[in-house]
mmCIF file of C-alpha atoms in Angstrom:
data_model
loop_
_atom_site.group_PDB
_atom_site.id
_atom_site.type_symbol
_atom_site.label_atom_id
_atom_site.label_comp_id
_atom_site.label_asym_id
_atom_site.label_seq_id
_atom_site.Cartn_x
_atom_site.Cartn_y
_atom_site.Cartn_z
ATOM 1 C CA UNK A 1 4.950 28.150 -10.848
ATOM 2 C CA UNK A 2 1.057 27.416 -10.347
ATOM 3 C CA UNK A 3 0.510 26.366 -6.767
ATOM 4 C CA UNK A 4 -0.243 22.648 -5.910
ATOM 5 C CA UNK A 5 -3.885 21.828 -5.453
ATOM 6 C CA UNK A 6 -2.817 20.620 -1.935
ATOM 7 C CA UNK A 7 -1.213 23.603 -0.757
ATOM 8 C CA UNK A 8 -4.182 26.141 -2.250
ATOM 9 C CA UNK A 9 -6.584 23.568 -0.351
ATOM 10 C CA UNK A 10 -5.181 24.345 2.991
ATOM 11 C CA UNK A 11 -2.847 21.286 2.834
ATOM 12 C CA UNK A 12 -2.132 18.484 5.183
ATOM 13 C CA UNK A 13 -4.668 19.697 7.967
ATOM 14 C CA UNK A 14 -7.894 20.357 5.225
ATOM 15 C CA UNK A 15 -7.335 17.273 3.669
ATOM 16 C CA UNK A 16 -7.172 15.447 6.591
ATOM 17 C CA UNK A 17 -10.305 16.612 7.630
ATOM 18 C CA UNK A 18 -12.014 16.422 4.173
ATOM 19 C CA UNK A 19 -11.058 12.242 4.714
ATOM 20 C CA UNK A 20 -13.013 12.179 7.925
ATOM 21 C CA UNK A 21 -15.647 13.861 6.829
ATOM 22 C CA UNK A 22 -15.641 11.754 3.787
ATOM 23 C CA UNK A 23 -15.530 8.383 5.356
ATOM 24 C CA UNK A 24 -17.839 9.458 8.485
ATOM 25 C CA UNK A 25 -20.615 11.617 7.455
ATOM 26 C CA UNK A 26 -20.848 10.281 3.991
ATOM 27 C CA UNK A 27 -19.380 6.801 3.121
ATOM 28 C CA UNK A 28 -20.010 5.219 5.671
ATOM 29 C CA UNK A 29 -23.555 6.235 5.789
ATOM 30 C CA UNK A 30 -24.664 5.553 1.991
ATOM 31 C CA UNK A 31 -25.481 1.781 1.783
ATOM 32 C CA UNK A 32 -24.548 1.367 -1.860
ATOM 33 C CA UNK A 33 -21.047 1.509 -0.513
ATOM 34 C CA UNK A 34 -20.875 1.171 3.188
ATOM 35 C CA UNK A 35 -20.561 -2.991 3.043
ATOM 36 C CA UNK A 36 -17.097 -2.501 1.052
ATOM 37 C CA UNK A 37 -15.303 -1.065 4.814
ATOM 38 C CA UNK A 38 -17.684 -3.183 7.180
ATOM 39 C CA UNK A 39 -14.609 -5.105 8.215
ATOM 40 C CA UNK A 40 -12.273 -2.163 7.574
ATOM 41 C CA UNK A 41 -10.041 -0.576 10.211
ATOM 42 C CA UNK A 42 -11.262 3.014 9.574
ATOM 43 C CA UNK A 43 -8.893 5.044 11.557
ATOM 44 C CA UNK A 44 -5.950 3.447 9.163
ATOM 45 C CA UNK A 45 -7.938 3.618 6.561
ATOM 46 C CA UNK A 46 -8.885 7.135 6.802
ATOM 47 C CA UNK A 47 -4.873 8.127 7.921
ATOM 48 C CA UNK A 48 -4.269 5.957 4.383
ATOM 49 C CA UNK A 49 -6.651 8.074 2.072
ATOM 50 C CA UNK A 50 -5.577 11.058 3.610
ATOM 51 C CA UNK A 51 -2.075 10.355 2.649
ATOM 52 C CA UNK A 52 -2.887 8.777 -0.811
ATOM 53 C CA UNK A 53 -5.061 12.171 -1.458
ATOM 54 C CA UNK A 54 -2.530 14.587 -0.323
ATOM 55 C CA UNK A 55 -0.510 12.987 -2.988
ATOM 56 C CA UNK A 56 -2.764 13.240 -5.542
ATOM 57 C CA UNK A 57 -3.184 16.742 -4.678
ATOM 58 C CA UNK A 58 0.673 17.445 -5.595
ATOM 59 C CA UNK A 59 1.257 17.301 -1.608
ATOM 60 C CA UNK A 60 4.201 15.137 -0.466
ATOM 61 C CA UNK A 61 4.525 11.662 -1.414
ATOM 62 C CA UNK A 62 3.696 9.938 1.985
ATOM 63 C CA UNK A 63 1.844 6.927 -0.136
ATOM 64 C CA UNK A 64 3.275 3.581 0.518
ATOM 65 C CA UNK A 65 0.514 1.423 -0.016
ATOM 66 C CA UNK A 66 -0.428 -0.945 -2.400
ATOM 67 C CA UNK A 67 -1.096 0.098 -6.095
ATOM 68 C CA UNK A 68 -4.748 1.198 -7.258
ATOM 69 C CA UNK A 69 -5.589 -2.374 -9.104
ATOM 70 C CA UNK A 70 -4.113 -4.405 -5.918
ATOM 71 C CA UNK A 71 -6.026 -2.602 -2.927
ATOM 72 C CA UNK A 72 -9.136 -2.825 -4.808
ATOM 73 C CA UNK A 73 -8.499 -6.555 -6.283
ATOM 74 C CA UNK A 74 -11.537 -8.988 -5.527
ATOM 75 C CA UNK A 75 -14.049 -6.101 -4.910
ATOM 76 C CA UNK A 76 -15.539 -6.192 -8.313
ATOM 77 C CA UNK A 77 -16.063 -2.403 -7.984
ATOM 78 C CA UNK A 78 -19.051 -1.135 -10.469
ATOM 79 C CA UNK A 79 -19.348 2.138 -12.082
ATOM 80 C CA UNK A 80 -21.865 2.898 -9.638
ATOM 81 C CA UNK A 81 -20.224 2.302 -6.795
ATOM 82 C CA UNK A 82 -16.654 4.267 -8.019
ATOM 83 C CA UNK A 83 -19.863 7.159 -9.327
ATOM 84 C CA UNK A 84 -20.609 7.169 -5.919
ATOM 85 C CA UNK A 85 -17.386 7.771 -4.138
ATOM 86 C CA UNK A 86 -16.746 10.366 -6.477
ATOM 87 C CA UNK A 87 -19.674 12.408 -5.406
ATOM 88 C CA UNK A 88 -19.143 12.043 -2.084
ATOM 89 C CA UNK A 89 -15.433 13.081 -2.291
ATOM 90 C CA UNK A 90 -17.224 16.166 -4.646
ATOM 91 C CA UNK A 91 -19.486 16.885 -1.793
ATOM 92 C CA UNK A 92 -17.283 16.618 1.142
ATOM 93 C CA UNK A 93 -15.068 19.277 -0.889
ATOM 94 C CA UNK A 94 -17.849 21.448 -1.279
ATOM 95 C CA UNK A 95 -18.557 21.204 2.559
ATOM 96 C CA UNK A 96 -15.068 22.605 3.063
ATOM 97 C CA UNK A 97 -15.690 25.267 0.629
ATOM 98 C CA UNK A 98 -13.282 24.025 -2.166
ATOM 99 C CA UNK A 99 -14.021 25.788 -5.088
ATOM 100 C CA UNK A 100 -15.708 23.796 -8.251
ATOM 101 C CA UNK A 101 -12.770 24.674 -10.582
ATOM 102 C CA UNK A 102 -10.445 22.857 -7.808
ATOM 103 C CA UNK A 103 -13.260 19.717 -7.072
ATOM 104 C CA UNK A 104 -12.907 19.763 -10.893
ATOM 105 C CA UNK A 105 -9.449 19.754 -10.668
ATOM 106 C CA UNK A 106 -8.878 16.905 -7.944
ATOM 107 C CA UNK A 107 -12.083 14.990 -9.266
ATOM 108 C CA UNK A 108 -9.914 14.496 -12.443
ATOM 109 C CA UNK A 109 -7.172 13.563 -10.934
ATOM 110 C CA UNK A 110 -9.020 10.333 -9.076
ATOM 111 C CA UNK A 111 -11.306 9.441 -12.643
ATOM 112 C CA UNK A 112 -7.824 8.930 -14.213
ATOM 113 C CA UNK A 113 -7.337 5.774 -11.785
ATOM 114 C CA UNK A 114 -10.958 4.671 -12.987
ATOM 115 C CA UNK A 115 -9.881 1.771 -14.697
ATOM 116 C CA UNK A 116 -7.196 0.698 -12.239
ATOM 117 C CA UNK A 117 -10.247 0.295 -9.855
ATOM 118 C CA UNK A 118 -13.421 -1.340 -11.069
ATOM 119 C CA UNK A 119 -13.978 -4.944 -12.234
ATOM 120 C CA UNK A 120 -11.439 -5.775 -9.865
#
């Protein structure tokens, strides 16, 4: 049996810190996104993604929020802006030394919720 993308990423630990580094030193620092979590709690948030990403990862399901569509409802998310968290998420991968096969991999995995996301 092939091994979960979680597990081979260093599981709950790596991702955990792959979210913080996501949000903190990239996110929330690029102003063609930042204003979407200006009035977010970022320490839930963050615990959230890291949860919702684990699971996406083949990690346990620990996800209990709301659906895709619903958390991003009244955004009106733009290609750009879901281009943009992509590369970030790509590049805070890379910073952990994920390999591009597996960024491929879990990059894949988030595109397929593309359309639950933008125009929202």
């Amino acid at each position: 049996m092939e091994q979960a993308l979680y597990e081979k990423l260093g599981g709950a630990e790596t991702i955990e810190k792959v979210v913080d580094y996501f949000y903190n030193e990239l996110v929330l620092k690029d102003e063609s996104v930042n204003q979407y979590f200006k009035d977010t709690d970022m320490d839930k948030q963050i615990r959230h993604q890291a949860k919702f990403i684990s699971f996406a990862l083949g990690g346990p399901n620990q996800y209990s929020g709301k659906s895709m569509a619903k958390a991003h409802e009244g955004m009106n998310l733009q290609p750009e802006h879901f281009n943009a968290i992509v590369q970030h998420l790509h590049d805070a991968l890379a910073h952990f030394g994920v390999s591009e096969t597996d960024i491929d991999t879990a990059l894949t995995k988030v595109g397929s919720l593309r359309d639950d996301i933008l125009h929202k």
